[in-house]
Short mmCIF file of C-alpha atoms in Angstrom, two decimals:
data_model
loop_
_atom_site.label_atom_id
_atom_site.label_comp_id
_atom_site.label_asym_id
_atom_site.label_seq_id
_atom_site.Cartn_x
_atom_site.Cartn_y
_atom_site.Cartn_z
CA MET S 1 86.63 -5.94 135.00
CA PRO S 2 88.14 -7.17 131.75
CA ALA S 3 86.11 -9.15 129.25
CA PHE S 4 86.78 -12.85 129.21
CA THR S 5 85.56 -15.91 127.37
CA CYS S 6 85.50 -19.12 129.26
CA GLY S 7 83.75 -22.43 129.52
CA ILE S 8 80.63 -23.11 131.53
CA TYR S 9 81.44 -23.92 135.14
CA THR S 10 79.82 -26.96 136.68
CA TYR S 11 80.99 -26.51 140.21
CA LYS S 12 77.48 -27.00 141.58
CA GLU S 13 77.66 -30.70 140.76
CA HIS S 14 80.68 -31.34 142.92
CA GLY S 15 79.45 -30.80 146.46
CA MET S 16 81.79 -33.39 147.89
CA THR S 17 84.78 -31.70 146.38
CA ASN S 18 83.85 -28.40 147.99
CA GLU S 19 84.08 -30.15 151.36
CA GLU S 20 87.52 -31.40 150.47
CA TYR S 21 88.88 -28.04 149.43
CA LEU S 22 87.42 -25.90 152.21
CA PRO S 23 90.13 -26.68 154.81
CA GLN S 24 92.88 -25.96 152.30
CA VAL S 25 91.30 -22.68 151.26
CA ARG S 26 90.78 -21.63 154.88
CA SER S 27 94.36 -22.40 155.72
CA ALA S 28 95.70 -20.54 152.64
CA VAL S 29 93.56 -17.49 153.44
CA ALA S 30 94.56 -17.50 157.12
CA GLU S 31 98.25 -17.85 156.35
CA ALA S 32 98.22 -15.18 153.63
CA LEU S 33 96.44 -12.72 155.91
CA GLY S 34 98.25 -13.70 159.09
CA ILE S 35 94.97 -14.30 160.91
CA ASP S 36 93.49 -17.17 162.90
CA GLU S 37 91.85 -19.91 160.86
CA ASP S 38 88.72 -19.58 163.02
CA GLU S 39 88.14 -16.13 161.54
CA VAL S 40 88.08 -17.56 158.03
CA THR S 41 84.47 -18.71 157.99
CA PRO S 42 82.92 -19.82 154.69
CA THR S 43 80.67 -16.75 154.59
CA ALA S 44 83.38 -14.17 155.37
CA THR S 45 84.09 -11.79 152.51
CA LEU S 46 87.76 -11.73 151.55
CA LEU S 47 88.20 -8.04 150.84
CA ASP S 48 85.65 -6.33 153.09
CA GLU S 49 85.57 -8.49 156.20
CA LEU S 50 88.98 -10.14 156.13
CA GLY S 51 90.77 -7.10 154.69
CA ALA S 52 92.58 -8.84 151.83
CA GLU S 53 94.48 -6.66 149.37
CA SER S 54 95.72 -7.62 145.93
CA ILE S 55 99.05 -8.95 147.21
CA ASP S 56 97.15 -11.07 149.75
CA LEU S 57 95.00 -12.57 147.00
CA LEU S 58 98.14 -13.37 145.00
CA ASP S 59 99.66 -14.98 148.08
CA MET S 60 96.51 -17.11 148.67
CA LEU S 61 96.45 -18.33 145.10
CA PHE S 62 100.12 -19.38 145.15
CA ARG S 63 99.61 -21.12 148.50
CA LEU S 64 96.61 -22.96 147.04
CA GLN S 65 98.65 -23.92 144.00
CA ARG S 66 101.16 -25.55 146.33
CA THR S 67 98.69 -27.36 148.55
CA THR S 68 96.06 -28.36 145.96
CA GLY S 69 97.99 -28.34 142.69
CA VAL S 70 95.22 -26.16 141.25
CA LYS S 71 96.71 -23.23 139.35
CA ILE S 72 94.63 -20.06 139.42
CA GLN S 73 95.97 -16.78 138.03
CA ALA S 74 95.07 -13.59 139.88
CA SER S 75 93.34 -12.38 136.73
CA ASP S 76 91.19 -15.55 136.71
CA LEU S 77 89.36 -14.30 139.77
CA ALA S 78 87.71 -11.39 137.98
CA HIS S 79 87.21 -13.49 134.84
CA TYR S 80 85.49 -16.18 136.87
CA VAL S 81 83.13 -13.71 138.50
CA GLN S 82 82.25 -12.04 135.20
CA GLY S 83 81.71 -15.43 133.56
CA GLY S 84 82.75 -14.47 130.04
CA ILE S 85 80.22 -11.68 129.69
CA ALA S 86 81.56 -8.65 127.80
CA ASP S 87 82.29 -5.55 129.89
CA ASP S 88 79.55 -3.42 128.33
CA GLU S 89 76.95 -6.17 128.80
CA PHE S 90 78.02 -6.83 132.36
CA GLY S 91 78.00 -3.28 133.65
CA ASP S 92 76.29 -0.05 132.65
CA GLU S 93 79.13 2.44 132.70
CA GLU S 94 76.92 5.49 132.55
CA LYS S 95 74.77 4.50 135.52
CA ASP S 96 77.72 2.83 137.30
CA VAL S 97 75.64 -0.27 137.97
CA ILE S 98 75.69 -3.97 137.11
CA THR S 99 73.16 -4.84 134.36
CA PRO S 100 70.42 -7.47 134.83
CA VAL S 101 72.55 -9.80 132.68
CA GLY S 102 75.51 -9.19 134.97
CA MET S 103 73.40 -9.68 138.09
CA ALA S 104 72.15 -13.04 136.79
CA GLN S 105 75.77 -14.16 136.37
CA LEU S 106 76.80 -12.88 139.80
CA LYS S 107 73.96 -14.78 141.45
CA ILE S 108 75.41 -17.99 140.02
CA VAL S 109 78.99 -17.48 141.25
CA MET S 110 78.04 -15.60 144.43
CA PRO S 111 74.66 -17.14 145.41
CA GLN S 112 74.66 -15.34 148.76
CA ILE S 113 73.84 -12.03 147.02
CA VAL S 114 70.44 -13.33 145.86
CA ALA S 115 68.96 -12.39 149.24
CA MET S 116 70.66 -9.01 149.37
CA ASN S 117 68.32 -7.10 147.08
CA LEU S 118 71.18 -5.56 145.09
CA ASP S 119 69.46 -5.47 141.67
CA GLY S 120 69.94 -2.12 140.00
CA LYS S 121 72.07 -0.89 142.91
CA LEU S 122 75.37 -2.77 142.68
CA SER S 123 78.31 -0.73 141.42
CA PRO S 124 80.85 -2.75 139.34
CA GLU S 125 83.56 -1.48 141.67
CA LYS S 126 81.85 -3.13 144.66
CA VAL S 127 81.33 -6.57 143.13
CA MET S 128 84.48 -8.16 144.53
CA SER S 129 83.72 -6.91 148.03
CA TYR S 130 80.95 -9.56 148.19
CA PHE S 131 83.31 -12.41 147.25
CA THR S 132 83.48 -14.90 150.12
CA VAL S 133 85.73 -17.73 151.24
CA GLU S 134 83.07 -20.14 150.02
CA ASN S 135 83.08 -18.49 146.59
CA LEU S 136 86.84 -19.00 146.45
CA VAL S 137 86.34 -22.69 147.27
CA ASP S 138 83.92 -22.91 144.34
CA LEU S 139 86.51 -21.30 142.08
CA VAL S 140 89.16 -23.82 143.16
CA VAL S 141 86.75 -26.69 142.57
CA SER S 142 85.81 -25.36 139.14
CA ARG S 143 89.48 -25.24 138.18
CA ALA S 144 90.27 -28.62 139.67
CA THR S 145 87.43 -30.47 137.98
CA PRO S 146 88.67 -30.41 134.36
CA VAL S 147 92.03 -31.78 135.52
CA ALA S 148 90.40 -34.55 137.54
CA SER S 149 88.02 -35.65 134.82
CA MET U 1 128.15 -28.14 149.89
CA LYS U 2 125.65 -25.43 150.63
CA LEU U 3 123.84 -25.38 147.31
CA GLN U 4 123.42 -29.10 146.68
CA ASP U 5 120.35 -29.84 144.51
CA LYS U 6 119.85 -26.12 143.80
CA VAL U 7 119.69 -24.62 140.33
CA ALA U 8 121.12 -21.17 139.59
CA LEU U 9 120.80 -18.91 136.58
CA VAL U 10 123.51 -16.27 136.16
CA THR U 11 122.91 -13.61 133.54
CA GLY U 12 126.02 -12.37 131.78
CA GLY U 13 127.74 -15.41 133.26
CA ALA U 14 130.41 -16.07 130.63
CA LYS U 15 132.96 -13.45 131.64
CA GLY U 16 134.26 -11.29 134.45
CA ILE U 17 132.41 -11.25 137.75
CA GLY U 18 129.59 -13.38 136.30
CA ARG U 19 132.03 -16.15 135.42
CA ALA U 20 133.49 -16.18 138.93
CA ILE U 21 129.95 -16.36 140.34
CA CYS U 22 129.12 -19.37 138.15
CA VAL U 23 132.29 -21.18 139.29
CA ALA U 24 131.64 -20.39 142.95
CA LEU U 25 127.98 -21.50 142.84
CA ALA U 26 128.94 -24.73 141.07
CA SER U 27 131.66 -25.42 143.63
CA GLU U 28 128.94 -25.41 146.30
CA GLY U 29 127.03 -28.05 144.37
CA ALA U 30 124.58 -25.93 142.38
CA SER U 31 123.67 -26.71 138.78
CA VAL U 32 124.38 -23.53 136.84
CA ALA U 33 122.80 -22.01 133.74
CA VAL U 34 125.33 -19.64 132.20
CA ASN U 35 123.55 -16.94 130.23
CA TYR U 36 125.50 -15.08 127.58
CA ARG U 37 124.64 -12.61 124.84
CA SER U 38 127.70 -12.49 122.58
CA SER U 39 130.37 -14.56 124.38
CA LYS U 40 129.28 -18.01 123.26
CA ALA U 41 132.77 -19.56 123.18
CA GLU U 42 133.55 -18.34 126.71
CA ALA U 43 130.18 -19.62 127.96
CA LEU U 44 130.76 -23.10 126.48
CA ASP U 45 134.29 -23.21 127.93
CA LEU U 46 132.90 -22.33 131.32
CA VAL U 47 130.23 -25.05 131.09
CA HIS U 48 133.00 -27.59 130.36
CA GLU U 49 134.94 -26.32 133.35
CA ILE U 50 131.88 -26.63 135.60
CA GLU U 51 131.18 -30.15 134.35
CA ALA U 52 134.83 -31.18 134.74
CA ALA U 53 134.57 -30.11 138.37
CA GLY U 54 131.58 -32.41 138.84
CA SER U 55 128.56 -30.07 138.65
CA LYS U 56 125.93 -29.62 135.97
CA GLY U 57 126.04 -26.63 133.65
CA ILE U 58 124.35 -25.35 130.53
CA ALA U 59 124.91 -22.28 128.35
CA ILE U 60 121.87 -20.20 127.43
CA ALA U 61 121.91 -17.45 124.81
CA GLY U 62 119.77 -14.39 125.41
CA ASP U 63 119.66 -10.65 125.87
CA VAL U 64 118.38 -9.66 129.33
CA SER U 65 117.17 -6.30 128.07
CA ASN U 66 114.51 -8.21 126.13
CA ALA U 67 111.68 -9.36 128.41
CA ALA U 68 110.65 -12.28 126.20
CA GLU U 69 114.23 -13.57 126.06
CA ALA U 70 114.47 -13.36 129.85
CA VAL U 71 111.34 -15.51 130.09
CA SER U 72 112.75 -18.12 127.74
CA MET U 73 116.05 -18.20 129.69
CA VAL U 74 114.13 -19.12 132.83
CA GLU U 75 112.01 -21.67 130.97
CA GLN U 76 115.10 -23.27 129.43
CA THR U 77 116.83 -23.44 132.81
CA VAL U 78 113.81 -25.10 134.45
CA ALA U 79 113.38 -27.53 131.54
CA GLU U 80 117.04 -28.58 131.29
CA LEU U 81 118.23 -28.37 134.89
CA GLY U 82 114.98 -29.35 136.57
CA GLY U 83 114.18 -26.17 138.50
CA LEU U 84 115.34 -22.73 139.52
CA HIS U 85 116.23 -21.55 143.03
CA VAL U 86 118.88 -18.86 142.61
CA LEU U 87 118.78 -16.00 140.13
CA VAL U 88 121.87 -13.80 139.78
CA ASN U 89 121.07 -10.70 137.75
CA ASN U 90 124.62 -9.88 136.75
CA ALA U 91 124.60 -8.83 133.09
CA GLY U 92 125.74 -5.26 132.63
CA ILE U 93 127.40 -2.86 130.25
CA VAL U 94 129.17 0.50 130.40
CA LYS U 95 129.11 3.39 127.96
CA ASP U 96 131.25 5.92 129.77
CA THR U 97 131.11 9.45 128.50
CA LEU U 98 130.59 12.95 129.81
CA ILE U 99 126.98 14.02 130.21
CA PHE U 100 127.80 16.94 127.94
CA ASN U 101 128.51 14.47 125.13
CA MET U 102 126.03 11.77 126.09
CA GLN U 103 123.54 10.74 123.42
CA PRO U 104 120.09 9.37 124.27
CA ASP U 105 121.16 5.86 123.34
CA ASP U 106 124.18 6.08 125.65
CA TRP U 107 122.00 6.18 128.73
CA GLN U 108 118.99 4.29 127.40
CA SER U 109 120.99 1.24 126.36
CA VAL U 110 122.86 1.17 129.69
CA MET U 111 119.58 1.53 131.55
CA ASN U 112 117.89 -1.16 129.42
CA VAL U 113 120.60 -3.75 129.98
CA ASN U 114 121.60 -2.97 133.56
CA PHE U 115 118.32 -2.08 135.20
CA GLY U 116 116.01 -3.56 132.54
CA GLY U 117 117.94 -6.82 132.82
CA VAL U 118 117.38 -6.95 136.58
CA PHE U 119 113.69 -6.19 136.16
CA ASN U 120 113.16 -8.67 133.31
CA GLY U 121 115.10 -11.44 135.03
CA THR U 122 113.28 -10.94 138.31
CA LYS U 123 109.85 -10.87 136.71
CA ALA U 124 110.62 -13.93 134.59
CA ALA U 125 111.62 -15.98 137.65
CA LEU U 126 108.71 -14.97 139.87
CA SER U 127 106.02 -17.49 139.02
CA GLN U 128 108.51 -20.34 139.54
CA PHE U 129 109.77 -18.88 142.82
CA MET U 130 106.28 -17.98 144.10
CA ALA U 131 104.83 -21.38 143.30
CA GLN U 132 107.61 -23.16 145.18
CA ARG U 133 107.76 -20.47 147.90
CA GLU U 134 111.50 -20.46 147.56
CA GLY U 135 113.96 -18.32 145.66
CA THR U 136 116.91 -16.04 146.16
CA ILE U 137 117.68 -13.18 143.84
CA ILE U 138 121.07 -11.49 143.91
CA ASN U 139 121.47 -8.34 141.85
CA ILE U 140 125.00 -7.37 140.91
CA SER U 141 124.99 -3.62 141.30
CA SER U 142 127.92 -1.31 141.98
CA VAL U 143 129.16 1.19 144.54
CA MET U 144 128.65 3.62 141.66
CA GLY U 145 124.93 3.32 142.39
CA GLU U 146 125.58 5.06 145.72
CA ARG U 147 128.39 7.46 144.75
CA GLY U 148 129.41 9.52 141.69
CA TRP U 149 132.21 9.28 139.14
CA ILE U 150 133.02 11.52 136.21
CA GLY U 151 131.91 9.92 132.95
CA GLN U 152 129.66 7.28 134.57
CA ALA U 153 126.40 9.17 135.11
CA ASN U 154 124.44 6.69 132.98
CA TYR U 155 126.00 3.64 134.62
CA SER U 156 125.66 5.13 138.09
CA ALA U 157 121.97 5.91 137.51
CA SER U 158 121.30 2.37 136.26
CA LYS U 159 122.95 0.90 139.38
CA GLY U 160 121.10 3.30 141.67
CA ALA U 161 117.89 2.04 140.08
CA ILE U 162 118.95 -1.54 140.81
CA ASN U 163 119.54 -0.71 144.48
CA ALA U 164 116.13 0.94 144.83
CA PHE U 165 114.46 -1.93 142.99
CA THR U 166 116.25 -4.45 145.22
CA ARG U 167 114.75 -2.88 148.35
CA SER U 168 111.22 -2.67 146.95
CA ALA U 169 111.32 -6.16 145.47
CA ALA U 170 112.59 -7.55 148.79
CA VAL U 171 109.68 -5.99 150.66
CA GLU U 172 107.10 -7.09 148.13
CA LEU U 173 108.37 -10.65 147.67
CA ALA U 174 109.30 -11.56 151.24
CA ARG U 175 105.91 -13.10 151.96
CA PHE U 176 106.34 -15.43 149.01
CA GLY U 177 109.54 -16.87 150.46
CA ILE U 178 111.76 -14.95 148.07
CA ARG U 179 114.81 -13.00 149.24
CA VAL U 180 116.31 -10.20 147.18
CA ASN U 181 119.71 -8.66 147.87
CA ALA U 182 122.28 -6.66 145.94
CA VAL U 183 126.05 -6.85 145.89
CA LEU U 184 127.88 -3.61 145.18
CA PRO U 185 131.41 -4.27 143.93
CA GLY U 186 133.95 -1.49 143.97
CA PHE U 187 136.66 -1.62 141.34
CA ALA U 188 137.14 -5.17 140.06
CA PRO U 189 139.53 -5.37 137.12
CA THR U 190 137.38 -7.11 134.47
CA ASP U 191 137.12 -6.47 130.73
CA MET U 192 134.17 -4.17 131.37
CA VAL U 193 136.16 -1.62 133.32
CA ALA U 194 139.59 -2.40 131.82
CA GLU U 195 139.98 1.08 130.41
CA LEU U 196 139.25 2.75 133.71
CA VAL U 197 141.52 0.61 135.86
CA ASP U 198 144.34 0.52 133.28
CA LYS U 199 144.33 4.26 132.95
CA GLY U 200 143.82 5.19 136.58
CA GLY U 201 144.95 2.00 138.32
CA ARG U 202 147.59 3.31 140.70
CA GLY U 203 145.72 6.47 141.53
CA ILE U 204 142.53 4.58 142.29
CA LYS U 205 144.27 1.95 144.44
CA LYS U 206 145.74 4.70 146.59
CA GLN U 207 142.24 5.88 147.39
CA ILE U 208 140.97 2.46 148.53
CA PRO U 209 141.48 1.75 152.27
CA LEU U 210 142.42 -1.89 151.54
CA ARG U 211 144.78 -0.61 148.79
CA ASP U 212 143.77 -3.08 146.13
CA PHE U 213 141.10 -3.83 143.57
CA ALA U 214 138.43 -6.41 144.30
CA ARG U 215 139.13 -9.88 143.01
CA VAL U 216 136.15 -11.32 141.16
CA GLU U 217 136.23 -14.17 143.72
CA ASP U 218 135.64 -11.63 146.51
CA VAL U 219 132.37 -10.69 144.85
CA ALA U 220 131.45 -14.29 144.04
CA SER U 221 131.88 -15.48 147.63
CA LEU U 222 129.35 -12.92 148.85
CA VAL U 223 126.93 -14.01 146.14
CA VAL U 224 127.23 -17.62 147.31
CA PHE U 225 126.57 -16.49 150.88
CA LEU U 226 123.46 -14.55 149.83
CA ALA U 227 122.25 -17.46 147.67
CA GLY U 228 122.60 -20.05 150.39
CA PRO U 229 121.26 -21.10 153.77
CA ASP U 230 123.62 -18.89 155.83
CA SER U 231 121.73 -15.72 154.91
CA THR U 232 118.12 -16.81 155.36
CA TYR U 233 117.25 -13.74 157.46
CA MET U 234 118.77 -11.26 155.01
CA THR U 235 116.71 -9.49 152.39
CA GLY U 236 116.65 -5.99 150.90
CA THR U 237 120.32 -5.35 151.61
CA CYS U 238 122.80 -3.62 149.31
CA LEU U 239 126.23 -4.85 150.38
CA PRO U 240 129.41 -3.18 149.16
CA VAL U 241 132.49 -5.28 148.35
CA ASP U 242 134.80 -2.36 147.80
CA GLY U 243 137.82 -2.53 150.07
CA GLY U 244 136.27 0.16 152.24
CA ALA U 245 136.11 2.74 149.47
CA SER U 246 132.52 3.84 150.02
CA ALA U 247 132.98 4.00 153.81
CA GLN U 248 135.52 6.74 153.37
CA LEU U 249 135.03 10.50 153.30
CA GLY U 250 137.14 11.86 150.47
CA LEU U 251 140.61 10.34 150.70
CA GLY U 252 140.17 9.59 154.39
CA ARG U 253 143.23 11.73 155.09
CA PRO U 254 144.43 15.27 154.28
CA GLU U 255 146.12 14.35 150.99
#
């Protein structure tokens, strides 16, 4: 994942907004993937479980831009997950594993991995496979908040 | 009026086939951005003609072979005409010569303008089209992209690339509500091919089943069709407008 500098996200403070955006995210994901909205549960992972490919992600983001007005670039997705941490601090290339610093960041944006006991085992390549519908909602909220406030 | 409230950008729109396309799109109600590289006077004349006929038009300078200039063309169109719905990648050049004599720049410049222009224009328009889930792209190619002609190897290759790109782009962009088609004119007597048709005019006409050159309006009317609501189920096509020339095997008769 590329290095990225960004602001601190405060999505945690906007629980109500998550509720608002969930239906729009579910509908965008379902339409982009051509699947039933019932399959798009908050905990479903986009790539692994729902089978999204890069063109599907692009499609979702443009659909969300239309329905929510929140503009998210495809490259923002990786940037958001990495949280501005430099590549070499985020992952240990030699061992092909996410560093403790990287894991701490991932547990913020993908809280569901806390219980998965992935420390010292997660390959950088696999990170996005844990990204869920709910995580995407958080990303939308984090991008919507600065505009709203 | 089939293109009411639509905005079109036509690259290389000041002269030849591009000019006819601008006129035809405007006559269906579209606002038209006329891109030109060197033909400023012709572009401004055309804008006056479009406005006199009751549509909106602007002239935009820019070289399609330059990606940054293609981006600013799109931005200027959106800013001044309030949107973009139809992109006609029309700008093209020829540098006819035998392969034996062809210099690197002879094919690279033709490739950069003809195919590079299609690529740059398409890429520049995408975020607008994808965000609105609406857009039609019409690439002006040539029957030369499907067949050969002595002295046009560089041009033919650039048009073949456009046809291949048209198909791939259509497949990739369909889900974003964007249609991509190509129009393949046969011989249309414009400044660009003046030398060819002046020199070989009668001989060429004899080889065309419909026995005449294409009028630029014949090409423009197909572009309007592909840009508008009558072709909503068409994408990825490469349609010849060639009087039957490319349908024919050889001369289509013994001699």
